[in-house]
Short mmCIF file of C-alpha atoms and ligand atoms in Angstrom, two decimals:
data_model
loop_
_atom_site.label_atom_id
_atom_site.label_comp_id
_atom_site.label_asym_id
_atom_site.label_seq_id
_atom_site.Cartn_x
_atom_site.Cartn_y
_atom_site.Cartn_z
CA MET A 1 -17.07 7.72 0.05
CA ILE A 2 -14.05 7.93 -2.28
CA TYR A 3 -10.90 9.77 -0.73
CA PRO A 4 -8.46 11.38 -2.95
CA ILE A 5 -4.96 9.73 -2.77
CA VAL A 6 -2.32 11.63 -0.93
CA LYS A 7 0.94 11.79 -3.06
CA TYR A 8 4.64 11.33 -2.45
CA GLY A 9 6.03 14.33 -0.74
CA ASP A 10 3.43 14.20 2.11
CA PRO A 11 5.06 13.08 5.60
CA VAL A 12 2.09 11.08 6.05
CA LEU A 13 3.44 8.48 3.80
CA GLU A 14 7.09 8.26 5.64
CA LYS A 15 5.62 7.57 9.00
CA GLN A 16 4.84 4.56 10.92
CA GLY A 17 1.23 3.96 10.91
CA GLU A 18 -0.42 3.34 14.49
CA THR A 19 -1.61 0.08 15.35
CA VAL A 20 -5.15 -0.34 15.25
CA GLN A 21 -6.73 -1.80 19.11
CA GLU A 22 -10.13 -1.55 18.58
CA PHE A 23 -12.00 -3.57 16.31
CA ASP A 24 -15.32 -4.26 14.96
CA THR A 25 -16.55 -0.93 15.26
CA PRO A 26 -18.87 1.06 13.00
CA GLU A 27 -16.22 3.55 12.17
CA LEU A 28 -13.86 0.69 11.16
CA HIS A 29 -16.40 -0.95 9.00
CA LYS A 30 -16.92 2.58 7.35
CA LEU A 31 -13.27 3.05 6.48
CA ILE A 32 -12.61 -0.06 5.46
CA GLU A 33 -15.71 0.22 3.04
CA ASP A 34 -14.49 3.52 1.98
CA MET A 35 -10.81 1.88 1.26
CA PHE A 36 -11.99 -0.48 -1.19
CA GLU A 37 -14.42 1.97 -2.95
CA SER A 38 -11.43 4.61 -3.18
CA MET A 39 -8.96 1.88 -4.31
CA TYR A 40 -11.50 1.00 -7.17
CA ALA A 41 -12.26 4.39 -8.14
CA HIS A 42 -8.09 5.08 -8.46
CA LYS A 43 -7.99 1.34 -10.22
CA GLY A 44 -5.61 -0.01 -7.65
CA VAL A 45 -4.91 -3.11 -6.40
CA GLY A 46 -3.93 -2.17 -3.03
CA LEU A 47 -4.50 0.52 -0.71
CA ALA A 48 -3.00 1.65 2.73
CA ALA A 49 -4.44 4.04 5.21
CA PRO A 50 -1.96 6.50 5.04
CA GLN A 51 -2.62 6.83 1.19
CA ILE A 52 -5.88 8.59 2.34
CA GLY A 53 -4.24 10.65 4.95
CA ILE A 54 -5.04 7.92 7.88
CA SER A 55 -2.06 7.13 9.58
CA ARG A 56 -3.02 3.70 10.80
CA ARG A 57 -1.94 0.19 10.18
CA ILE A 58 -5.05 -1.03 7.73
CA ALA A 59 -4.84 -1.78 4.21
CA VAL A 60 -7.17 -3.54 1.60
CA ILE A 61 -5.83 -5.42 -1.24
CA ASP A 62 -7.95 -7.14 -4.36
CA ILE A 63 -5.73 -8.46 -7.28
CA SER A 64 -8.92 -9.16 -9.18
CA VAL A 65 -9.76 -5.44 -9.12
CA GLY A 66 -12.94 -5.88 -8.35
CA GLN A 67 -13.97 -8.79 -10.56
CA ASP A 68 -13.69 -11.43 -7.78
CA PRO A 69 -14.98 -10.53 -4.03
CA ALA A 70 -13.44 -13.73 -2.95
CA GLN A 71 -10.20 -11.84 -3.58
CA LYS A 72 -10.87 -8.78 -1.07
CA LEU A 73 -8.32 -8.87 1.67
CA VAL A 74 -8.63 -6.64 4.81
CA LEU A 75 -5.28 -6.55 6.76
CA ILE A 76 -4.83 -4.76 9.85
CA ASN A 77 -1.94 -4.63 11.40
CA PRO A 78 -0.17 -6.74 8.96
CA GLU A 79 3.40 -8.03 9.33
CA VAL A 80 5.41 -10.00 6.64
CA THR A 81 6.57 -13.25 8.70
CA GLN A 82 8.30 -15.33 5.96
CA HIS A 83 9.67 -14.68 2.20
CA GLU A 84 10.79 -17.34 -0.23
CA GLY A 85 12.83 -16.61 -2.94
CA LYS A 86 12.98 -13.15 -5.05
CA LEU A 87 11.19 -11.82 -8.07
CA VAL A 88 12.03 -8.70 -9.85
CA THR A 89 8.94 -7.16 -11.34
CA GLU A 90 7.68 -3.54 -12.68
CA GLU A 91 5.89 -2.04 -9.76
CA GLY A 92 3.84 1.27 -9.56
CA CYS A 93 2.23 3.23 -6.41
CA LEU A 94 -1.10 5.34 -6.36
CA SER A 95 1.01 7.82 -4.47
CA VAL A 96 3.40 7.98 -7.13
CA PRO A 97 1.54 8.30 -10.13
CA GLY A 98 3.29 8.39 -13.87
CA PHE A 99 6.15 6.32 -12.55
CA ARG A 100 6.78 2.43 -12.78
CA GLU A 101 10.04 0.65 -11.75
CA PRO A 102 11.32 -2.60 -11.63
CA VAL A 103 11.22 -3.69 -7.89
CA ARG A 104 12.85 -6.80 -6.28
CA ARG A 105 10.52 -8.51 -3.47
CA GLY A 106 10.18 -11.93 -2.18
CA ALA A 107 8.57 -14.23 -4.39
CA LYS A 108 6.20 -15.75 -2.12
CA VAL A 109 5.70 -14.50 1.39
CA THR A 110 3.15 -15.06 4.58
CA VAL A 111 1.50 -12.00 6.15
CA ARG A 112 0.12 -12.51 9.76
CA ALA A 113 -2.34 -9.83 10.44
CA GLN A 114 -5.98 -9.14 12.38
CA ASP A 115 -9.10 -8.97 10.36
CA ILE A 116 -11.64 -6.39 10.77
CA ARG A 117 -13.07 -8.30 13.94
CA GLY A 118 -9.43 -8.38 15.37
CA GLN A 119 -8.94 -12.30 14.62
CA THR A 120 -5.37 -13.15 13.68
CA ILE A 121 -5.24 -14.59 9.96
CA GLU A 122 -2.58 -15.78 8.05
CA VAL A 123 -1.97 -14.60 4.07
CA ILE A 124 0.20 -16.46 1.89
CA GLY A 125 0.59 -15.01 -1.34
CA GLU A 126 2.62 -15.64 -4.62
CA GLU A 127 3.72 -13.08 -7.53
CA LEU A 128 1.15 -10.05 -7.74
CA LEU A 129 -0.26 -11.00 -4.43
CA ALA A 130 3.11 -11.44 -3.01
CA ARG A 131 4.04 -7.95 -4.28
CA ALA A 132 0.90 -6.23 -3.23
CA LEU A 133 1.67 -7.89 0.57
CA GLN A 134 4.59 -6.40 0.97
CA HIS A 135 4.16 -2.85 -1.02
CA GLU A 136 1.05 -2.51 1.24
CA THR A 137 2.84 -3.56 4.41
CA ASP A 138 5.48 -1.23 3.74
CA HIS A 139 3.30 1.68 3.29
CA LEU A 140 2.02 0.85 7.15
CA ASN A 141 5.54 1.34 8.25
CA GLY A 142 6.28 4.41 6.35
CA LYS A 143 8.14 3.15 3.60
CA LEU A 144 7.60 3.63 -0.33
CA TYR A 145 8.43 1.44 -3.12
CA LEU A 146 10.93 3.91 -4.19
CA SER A 147 13.06 2.88 -1.04
CA HIS A 148 13.91 -0.48 -2.75
CA LEU A 149 15.59 1.50 -5.61
CA SER A 150 19.11 2.34 -6.13
CA ALA A 151 20.12 5.48 -4.92
CA LEU A 152 20.57 6.89 -8.54
CA LYS A 153 17.24 5.96 -9.82
CA ARG A 154 15.61 7.35 -6.85
CA ASP A 155 16.94 10.61 -6.77
CA LEU A 156 16.33 10.98 -10.23
CA ILE A 157 12.67 10.23 -9.83
CA ARG A 158 12.69 12.66 -6.79
CA ARG A 159 14.05 15.40 -9.14
CA ARG A 160 11.25 14.71 -11.68
CA ILE A 161 8.61 15.05 -8.86
CA ARG A 162 10.25 18.42 -7.78
CA LYS A 163 9.82 19.49 -11.10
CA LEU A 164 6.23 18.58 -11.28
CA GLU A 165 5.58 20.28 -8.24
CA LYS A 166 7.02 23.38 -8.92
CA SER A 167 5.08 23.32 -12.23
CA GLY A 168 2.13 22.54 -9.80
CA GLU A 169 1.07 19.31 -12.01
CA TRP A 170 1.86 17.25 -8.58
CA LYS A 171 -0.99 17.12 -6.04
ZN1 ZN B 201 1.96 1.91 -2.83
#
């Protein structure tokens, strides 16, 4: 099932996701399958559950965008445990369509998470994967990439989105 993407302005995106306690359930398997399907349908490299209106600490990532099944990552209750270096690259978000901005992130990060069975996993990522890991973990903490921009830039984007909302072009 392909979920519609929740857009900036919806409070679910700025709320801490609930920690997942039950693993390996048919419901969780189905949700993760739907999250991959929704992410591919919307051409994203990552998707966090709050982006489909579900406030739980679950994210999926595939930086190959469906080209390489070995790149599929499921992160449940993830936390960034280490970061090294800094890298500024352009970043966008399915929940903030039409905007892309340079964001300063850790160049290499380690994330500790649980897999679909509740086993602890550690993922180390560089470049695009590092960025996706940080971006998706942020989502589960109720944080959008906009929060990494300068106040000036953020306000500018907010104003442009408010205009789009008024003219009915947002949502
Ligand atoms: Zn995003």
